[in-house]
Amino acid sequence: MTALARKIVVDTATTEFATDVVAGLSATPKRLPPKYFYDERGSQLFEAITALKEYYPTRCELAILREHNADIARVFGPKTALVEFGTGSTRKVRILLEAAKTVEAYVPVDISAEMLSREAAQLQHDHPRLRVLPVAADFTLPFRLPSAIVGLARAGFFPGSTIGNFEPHDAAAFLRHAARMLGARATLIVGVDLVKDAGVLNAAYDDAQGVTAQFNLNLLARLNRELSADFDLDAFSHRAFYNSERRRIEMHLVSGRPQKVHIAGRAIEFAAGETIHTENSYKYTIESFGLLARSAGWTPVDSWTDGYFLVQALATRA
Ligand code: AVJ
């Protein structure tokens, strides 16, 4: 190496973010990936959403987990390693662990290494005999499971109806990937939001206080902060509605007037009323989710529901 050589540090995360954003805003119709909602501010706003009276999924899922944790835990065999896909907070898995005495190792997988190590350390402290083995990875891609779990049975946990953010085809691909990662005789506990009255669904994604609107608009604020874009936040508004034909909530940001926005050296034009599609949140019935799971190599073995939300247990073949 010469004295002039310099190491060029490429921030691949920012590069991918910029690439995805430019691709999405250059497409017709315009779209942005929902995974980018969750910067620091977006995660706070999502927490605030989960406390809204209109937003039932978190409350319902927690109640189902609390009420049925003993039954859910019975799905796990003896000596099990529990892998959680996309952990964030350990609030939900703690309810399962309380009842699941055969779980000997817990493998939280999350792309945010910082939150992951914080949550894992706290959980390890509260469960000294559990082997807590965090993996910092994108849970939708293949990752290496810790070698310390060899010899243990495998189970997965995928709560929060995160699966609803995937197109059904991608949800099936994710389930196939989970089956491949967990192997034969594995079980998977998935949280799924159910099809229901459109009024209930619309209110959950368009709350009276406008917290969901702030959550949606924060995506543009984030583009201004991190990619030096120049979105005028007052010139866009939140729109969310249930598309009953496709059984999904759609969230959009609507341009209130014709305008030009600059981002990453490009100019993006908006017509008045033009939208950016920011999220789909698919809703299933017990039957439609069972069919999706079967198409991906899983067999439904048990389910728990309050009519609004579904906690589904699946198993791979022996
Ligand atoms: C985190 C994907 C489960 O789809 O209900 C909440 C995200 N978006 N309000 C959902 C969300 C608007 C949420 N998930």
Tab-separated table of C-alpha atoms and ligand atoms in Angstrom:
chain	number	residue	atom	x	y	z
A	1	MET	CA	0.000	0.000	0.000
A	2	THR	CA	1.390	3.444	-0.881
A	3	ALA	CA	1.273	6.394	1.461
A	4	LEU	CA	-1.501	7.840	-0.701
A	5	ALA	CA	-3.772	4.839	-0.460
A	6	ARG	CA	-6.916	5.553	1.476
A	7	LYS	CA	-9.459	3.113	2.702
A	8	ILE	CA	-12.835	4.065	1.255
A	9	VAL	CA	-15.563	3.255	3.717
A	10	VAL	CA	-18.808	2.520	1.923
A	11	ASP	CA	-21.900	2.698	4.064
A	12	THR	CA	-23.758	-0.167	2.349
A	13	ALA	CA	-26.909	0.322	4.437
A	14	THR	CA	-27.305	3.934	3.264
A	15	THR	CA	-26.485	2.945	-0.310
A	16	GLU	CA	-29.176	0.260	-0.330
A	17	PHE	CA	-31.658	2.663	1.264
A	18	ALA	CA	-30.956	5.321	-1.400
A	19	THR	CA	-31.153	2.746	-4.211
A	20	ASP	CA	-34.498	1.366	-2.968
A	21	VAL	CA	-35.945	4.853	-2.532
A	22	VAL	CA	-34.898	6.095	-5.979
A	23	ALA	CA	-36.199	2.884	-7.605
A	24	GLY	CA	-39.531	3.136	-5.759
A	25	LEU	CA	-40.066	6.823	-6.544
A	26	SER	CA	-39.133	6.270	-10.205
A	27	ALA	CA	-41.708	3.476	-10.597
A	28	THR	CA	-45.318	3.864	-11.757
A	29	PRO	CA	-47.231	3.968	-9.475
A	30	LYS	CA	-44.722	5.342	-6.970
A	31	ARG	CA	-43.974	3.206	-3.919
A	32	LEU	CA	-41.642	2.974	-0.918
A	33	PRO	CA	-40.774	-0.190	1.098
A	34	PRO	CA	-42.487	-0.282	4.530
A	35	LYS	CA	-39.345	-1.587	6.246
A	36	TYR	CA	-37.997	2.000	6.102
A	37	PHE	CA	-40.720	3.251	8.469
A	38	TYR	CA	-38.675	2.086	11.430
A	39	ASP	CA	-35.970	4.636	12.140
A	40	GLU	CA	-35.757	5.895	15.740
A	41	ARG	CA	-38.751	8.252	15.330
A	42	GLY	CA	-40.743	5.723	13.303
A	43	SER	CA	-40.242	3.032	15.944
A	44	GLN	CA	-41.473	5.480	18.598
A	45	LEU	CA	-44.518	6.328	16.490
A	46	PHE	CA	-45.262	2.631	15.945
A	47	GLU	CA	-45.093	2.100	19.730
A	48	ALA	CA	-47.605	4.958	20.069
A	49	ILE	CA	-49.835	3.275	17.445
A	50	THR	CA	-49.905	0.047	19.472
A	51	ALA	CA	-51.366	2.012	22.398
A	52	LEU	CA	-54.203	3.598	20.333
A	53	LYS	CA	-57.703	2.386	21.103
A	54	GLU	CA	-58.373	1.905	17.362
A	55	TYR	CA	-55.266	-0.253	16.811
A	56	TYR	CA	-56.346	-3.669	18.106
A	57	PRO	CA	-53.677	-6.123	16.725
A	58	THR	CA	-50.987	-5.717	19.419
A	59	ARG	CA	-53.508	-5.741	22.258
A	60	CYS	CA	-55.305	-8.790	20.848
A	61	GLU	CA	-52.125	-10.761	20.206
A	62	LEU	CA	-50.752	-10.058	23.704
A	63	ALA	CA	-54.053	-11.156	25.263
A	64	ILE	CA	-54.070	-14.401	23.228
A	65	LEU	CA	-50.455	-15.140	24.157
A	66	ARG	CA	-51.163	-14.482	27.844
A	67	GLU	CA	-54.322	-16.554	27.909
A	68	HIS	CA	-52.946	-19.530	25.975
A	69	ASN	CA	-49.202	-19.539	26.651
A	70	ALA	CA	-49.394	-22.947	28.360
A	71	ASP	CA	-51.198	-24.510	25.348
A	72	ILE	CA	-48.878	-22.808	22.871
A	73	ALA	CA	-45.839	-24.029	24.832
A	74	ARG	CA	-47.105	-27.607	24.523
A	75	VAL	CA	-46.493	-27.405	20.772
A	76	PHE	CA	-42.747	-27.241	21.482
A	77	GLY	CA	-41.090	-30.632	22.028
A	78	PRO	CA	-38.525	-31.420	24.734
A	79	LYS	CA	-35.151	-29.648	24.533
A	80	THR	CA	-36.006	-26.930	22.051
A	81	ALA	CA	-34.214	-23.937	20.559
A	82	LEU	CA	-36.675	-21.100	19.828
A	83	VAL	CA	-35.726	-18.817	16.919
A	84	GLU	CA	-37.537	-15.469	16.698
A	85	PHE	CA	-37.613	-13.862	13.244
A	86	GLY	CA	-37.254	-10.070	13.535
A	87	THR	CA	-37.273	-9.630	17.295
A	88	GLY	CA	-37.374	-5.918	18.067
A	89	SER	CA	-38.697	-6.094	21.618
A	90	THR	CA	-38.776	-9.340	23.652
A	91	ARG	CA	-42.124	-8.449	25.213
A	92	LYS	CA	-44.064	-11.165	23.380
A	93	VAL	CA	-41.554	-14.003	23.610
A	94	ARG	CA	-41.298	-13.434	27.367
A	95	ILE	CA	-44.945	-14.475	27.670
A	96	LEU	CA	-44.175	-17.727	25.839
A	97	LEU	CA	-40.965	-18.380	27.777
A	98	GLU	CA	-42.859	-18.077	31.060
A	99	ALA	CA	-44.756	-21.247	30.128
A	100	ALA	CA	-42.299	-22.994	27.784
A	101	LYS	CA	-40.071	-24.865	30.198
A	102	THR	CA	-38.651	-27.132	27.452
A	103	VAL	CA	-37.088	-24.176	25.610
A	104	GLU	CA	-33.389	-24.341	26.456
A	105	ALA	CA	-32.046	-21.828	23.958
A	106	TYR	CA	-33.513	-18.625	22.512
A	107	VAL	CA	-32.160	-17.181	19.255
A	108	PRO	CA	-33.440	-13.637	18.598
A	109	VAL	CA	-32.692	-12.563	15.003
A	110	ASP	CA	-32.802	-8.892	14.101
A	111	ILE	CA	-31.092	-6.538	11.689
A	112	SER	CA	-30.697	-3.831	14.349
A	113	ALA	CA	-27.641	-5.122	16.258
A	114	GLU	CA	-27.871	-2.417	18.889
A	115	MET	CA	-31.448	-3.082	20.000
A	116	LEU	CA	-30.781	-6.820	19.697
A	117	SER	CA	-27.851	-6.905	22.102
A	118	ARG	CA	-29.675	-4.676	24.586
A	119	GLU	CA	-32.792	-6.862	24.570
A	120	ALA	CA	-30.777	-10.110	24.621
A	121	ALA	CA	-28.687	-8.993	27.624
A	122	GLN	CA	-31.782	-8.020	29.595
A	123	LEU	CA	-33.526	-11.303	28.770
A	124	GLN	CA	-30.414	-13.313	29.699
A	125	HIS	CA	-30.365	-11.489	33.029
A	126	ASP	CA	-34.023	-12.353	33.679
A	127	HIS	CA	-33.630	-16.008	32.503
A	128	PRO	CA	-30.192	-17.084	33.781
A	129	ARG	CA	-30.659	-20.730	32.774
A	130	LEU	CA	-31.804	-20.026	29.213
A	131	ARG	CA	-29.079	-19.905	26.568
A	132	VAL	CA	-29.685	-16.571	24.788
A	133	LEU	CA	-27.875	-16.570	21.429
A	134	PRO	CA	-28.614	-13.396	19.420
A	135	VAL	CA	-27.966	-13.286	15.667
A	136	ALA	CA	-27.701	-9.888	13.920
A	137	ALA	CA	-29.082	-10.613	10.449
A	138	ASP	CA	-31.835	-9.807	7.969
A	139	PHE	CA	-34.305	-12.521	8.957
A	140	THR	CA	-35.737	-12.768	5.422
A	141	LEU	CA	-32.367	-14.002	4.085
A	142	PRO	CA	-30.565	-17.257	4.962
A	143	PHE	CA	-28.409	-16.848	8.092
A	144	ARG	CA	-26.275	-19.233	10.119
A	145	LEU	CA	-27.919	-20.568	13.274
A	146	PRO	CA	-25.587	-20.619	16.314
A	147	SER	CA	-23.650	-23.898	16.537
A	148	ALA	CA	-24.565	-24.038	20.243
A	149	ILE	CA	-28.072	-25.263	19.310
A	150	VAL	CA	-26.946	-28.539	17.677
A	151	GLY	CA	-28.870	-31.430	19.142
A	152	LEU	CA	-31.844	-29.279	20.126
A	153	ALA	CA	-35.274	-29.466	18.455
A	154	ARG	CA	-36.154	-26.271	16.568
A	155	ALA	CA	-39.101	-23.950	16.808
A	156	GLY	CA	-39.769	-20.521	15.313
A	157	PHE	CA	-41.715	-17.472	16.479
A	158	PHE	CA	-42.955	-14.783	14.078
A	159	PRO	CA	-45.445	-12.545	15.909
A	160	GLY	CA	-46.911	-9.127	15.196
A	161	SER	CA	-48.582	-9.927	11.851
A	162	THR	CA	-45.351	-8.795	10.227
A	163	ILE	CA	-46.167	-11.508	7.669
A	164	GLY	CA	-49.035	-9.251	6.517
A	165	ASN	CA	-46.509	-6.757	5.117
A	166	PHE	CA	-45.397	-9.318	2.514
A	167	GLU	CA	-47.203	-9.902	-0.757
A	168	PRO	CA	-48.859	-13.347	-0.369
A	169	HIS	CA	-46.286	-14.803	-2.770
A	170	ASP	CA	-43.445	-13.393	-0.668
A	171	ALA	CA	-45.159	-14.549	2.540
A	172	ALA	CA	-45.087	-18.103	1.117
A	173	ALA	CA	-41.439	-17.660	0.176
A	174	PHE	CA	-40.660	-16.499	3.724
A	175	LEU	CA	-42.475	-19.528	5.199
A	176	ARG	CA	-40.513	-21.859	2.888
A	177	HIS	CA	-37.286	-20.169	3.970
A	178	ALA	CA	-38.265	-20.596	7.660
A	179	ALA	CA	-39.026	-24.286	7.014
A	180	ARG	CA	-35.622	-24.721	5.389
A	181	MET	CA	-33.848	-22.934	8.271
A	182	LEU	CA	-35.687	-24.886	10.987
A	183	GLY	CA	-35.684	-28.283	9.268
A	184	ALA	CA	-37.805	-31.421	9.773
A	185	ARG	CA	-40.101	-31.832	12.833
A	186	ALA	CA	-39.955	-28.085	13.487
A	187	THR	CA	-42.784	-25.918	14.751
A	188	LEU	CA	-43.563	-22.280	14.015
A	189	ILE	CA	-45.854	-19.900	15.910
A	190	VAL	CA	-47.095	-17.063	13.661
A	191	GLY	CA	-49.214	-14.001	14.529
A	192	VAL	CA	-51.694	-13.162	11.762
A	193	ASP	CA	-54.264	-10.365	11.517
A	194	LEU	CA	-57.725	-11.560	10.434
A	195	VAL	CA	-60.165	-10.263	7.818
A	196	LYS	CA	-62.903	-8.341	9.621
A	197	ASP	CA	-65.393	-5.482	9.366
A	198	ALA	CA	-63.967	-2.769	7.090
A	199	GLY	CA	-64.910	-0.040	9.577
A	200	VAL	CA	-62.750	-1.621	12.279
A	201	LEU	CA	-59.852	-2.055	9.847
A	202	ASN	CA	-60.066	1.479	8.465
A	203	ALA	CA	-60.105	3.020	11.955
A	204	ALA	CA	-57.055	0.961	13.000
A	205	TYR	CA	-55.006	2.502	10.178
A	206	ASP	CA	-56.528	5.990	10.194
A	207	ASP	CA	-56.855	6.869	13.866
A	208	ALA	CA	-58.622	9.972	15.150
A	209	GLN	CA	-55.464	11.410	16.747
A	210	GLY	CA	-53.525	11.166	13.496
A	211	VAL	CA	-50.679	9.090	14.945
A	212	THR	CA	-50.733	6.717	11.960
A	213	ALA	CA	-50.651	9.762	9.661
A	214	GLN	CA	-47.511	10.961	11.466
A	215	PHE	CA	-46.029	7.464	11.192
A	216	ASN	CA	-46.671	7.438	7.435
A	217	LEU	CA	-45.389	11.019	6.901
A	218	ASN	CA	-42.266	10.287	8.973
A	219	LEU	CA	-41.054	8.262	6.007
A	220	LEU	CA	-40.756	11.512	4.001
A	221	ALA	CA	-39.194	13.297	6.991
A	222	ARG	CA	-36.652	10.480	7.111
A	223	LEU	CA	-35.829	10.939	3.417
A	224	ASN	CA	-35.269	14.650	4.137
A	225	ARG	CA	-33.048	13.840	7.150
A	226	GLU	CA	-31.002	10.957	5.779
A	227	LEU	CA	-30.957	11.446	2.018
A	228	SER	CA	-31.166	15.273	1.964
A	229	ALA	CA	-34.461	15.197	0.077
A	230	ASP	CA	-36.671	18.307	0.063
A	231	PHE	CA	-40.181	16.952	0.628
A	232	ASP	CA	-42.627	19.600	1.877
A	233	LEU	CA	-44.454	17.552	4.521
A	234	ASP	CA	-47.447	19.916	4.414
A	235	ALA	CA	-47.937	19.104	0.740
A	236	PHE	CA	-48.589	15.382	1.388
A	237	SER	CA	-51.348	13.679	3.327
A	238	HIS	CA	-52.012	10.253	4.802
A	239	ARG	CA	-54.531	7.932	3.140
A	240	ALA	CA	-55.339	4.434	4.433
A	241	PHE	CA	-58.195	2.161	3.363
A	242	TYR	CA	-59.197	-1.488	3.342
A	243	ASN	CA	-59.114	-3.009	-0.156
A	244	SER	CA	-61.647	-5.800	0.391
A	245	GLU	CA	-60.999	-7.464	-2.962
A	246	ARG	CA	-57.331	-7.955	-2.141
A	247	ARG	CA	-57.930	-8.300	1.601
A	248	ARG	CA	-55.376	-5.714	2.545
A	249	ILE	CA	-55.023	-2.321	4.139
A	250	GLU	CA	-53.246	0.042	1.768
A	251	MET	CA	-51.404	3.090	3.008
A	252	HIS	CA	-50.508	5.914	0.668
A	253	LEU	CA	-49.104	9.438	0.832
A	254	VAL	CA	-51.061	11.788	-1.416
A	255	SER	CA	-49.509	14.804	-3.109
A	256	GLY	CA	-51.810	17.787	-2.528
A	257	ARG	CA	-50.579	19.709	-5.564
A	258	PRO	CA	-48.294	19.356	-8.572
A	259	GLN	CA	-44.730	19.524	-7.250
A	260	LYS	CA	-41.155	18.561	-7.871
A	261	VAL	CA	-39.037	16.933	-5.154
A	262	HIS	CA	-35.263	16.511	-5.204
A	263	ILE	CA	-33.583	13.428	-3.847
A	264	ALA	CA	-30.160	11.853	-4.410
A	265	GLY	CA	-29.433	14.147	-7.361
A	266	ARG	CA	-32.756	13.492	-9.097
A	267	ALA	CA	-35.942	15.441	-9.563
A	268	ILE	CA	-39.143	13.507	-8.956
A	269	GLU	CA	-42.371	15.006	-10.316
A	270	PHE	CA	-45.748	14.621	-8.640
A	271	ALA	CA	-49.125	15.415	-10.193
A	272	ALA	CA	-51.863	16.751	-7.890
A	273	GLY	CA	-53.473	13.730	-6.225
A	274	GLU	CA	-50.663	11.375	-7.186
A	275	THR	CA	-49.757	8.900	-4.456
A	276	ILE	CA	-46.798	7.010	-3.041
A	277	HIS	CA	-47.895	3.520	-1.949
A	278	THR	CA	-46.087	3.000	1.363
A	279	GLU	CA	-47.566	-0.182	2.855
A	280	ASN	CA	-49.824	-3.160	2.412
A	281	SER	CA	-51.039	-4.993	5.491
A	282	TYR	CA	-52.650	-8.240	4.315
A	283	LYS	CA	-55.455	-9.806	6.315
A	284	TYR	CA	-56.168	-13.560	6.282
A	285	THR	CA	-58.874	-15.943	7.395
A	286	ILE	CA	-57.892	-19.063	9.342
A	287	GLU	CA	-58.604	-20.992	6.120
A	288	SER	CA	-56.664	-18.723	3.744
A	289	PHE	CA	-53.656	-18.649	6.075
A	290	GLY	CA	-53.778	-22.451	6.416
A	291	LEU	CA	-53.705	-22.785	2.617
A	292	LEU	CA	-50.779	-20.371	2.340
A	293	ALA	CA	-48.848	-22.289	5.023
A	294	ARG	CA	-49.559	-25.648	3.358
A	295	SER	CA	-48.339	-24.299	0.034
A	296	ALA	CA	-45.042	-23.482	1.796
A	297	GLY	CA	-44.379	-26.864	3.418
A	298	TRP	CA	-46.085	-26.330	6.776
A	299	THR	CA	-49.057	-28.154	8.324
A	300	PRO	CA	-51.398	-26.217	10.638
A	301	VAL	CA	-51.469	-28.040	13.992
A	302	ASP	CA	-53.298	-25.688	16.358
A	303	SER	CA	-54.621	-22.140	16.492
A	304	TRP	CA	-55.846	-19.609	19.036
A	305	THR	CA	-57.996	-16.610	18.169
A	306	ASP	CA	-60.298	-13.974	19.621
A	307	GLY	CA	-61.973	-13.462	16.232
A	308	TYR	CA	-59.800	-10.415	15.471
A	309	PHE	CA	-56.295	-11.875	15.563
A	310	LEU	CA	-54.902	-15.369	15.022
A	311	VAL	CA	-51.980	-17.134	16.660
A	312	GLN	CA	-51.298	-20.119	14.404
A	313	ALA	CA	-49.063	-23.110	15.193
A	314	LEU	CA	-47.507	-24.861	12.199
A	315	ALA	CA	-45.293	-27.924	11.882
A	316	THR	CA	-42.956	-29.305	9.226
A	317	ARG	CA	-43.046	-33.007	8.354
A	318	ALA	CA	-41.092	-35.575	10.332
B	1	AVJ	C1	-46.018	-3.777	12.141
B	1	AVJ	C2	-46.702	-4.546	10.004
B	1	AVJ	C3	-47.844	-5.288	11.955
B	1	AVJ	O1	-49.408	-3.768	9.409
B	1	AVJ	O2	-50.464	-3.366	11.251
B	1	AVJ	C4	-49.390	-0.159	11.774
B	1	AVJ	C5	-47.600	-1.722	10.734
B	1	AVJ	N1	-48.783	0.265	9.769
B	1	AVJ	N2	-50.082	0.915	11.338
B	1	AVJ	C6	-49.442	-3.399	10.583
B	1	AVJ	C7	-48.578	-0.578	10.770
B	1	AVJ	C8	-49.709	1.164	10.132
B	1	AVJ	C9	-48.135	-2.989	11.283
B	1	AVJ	N3	-47.172	-4.117	11.317
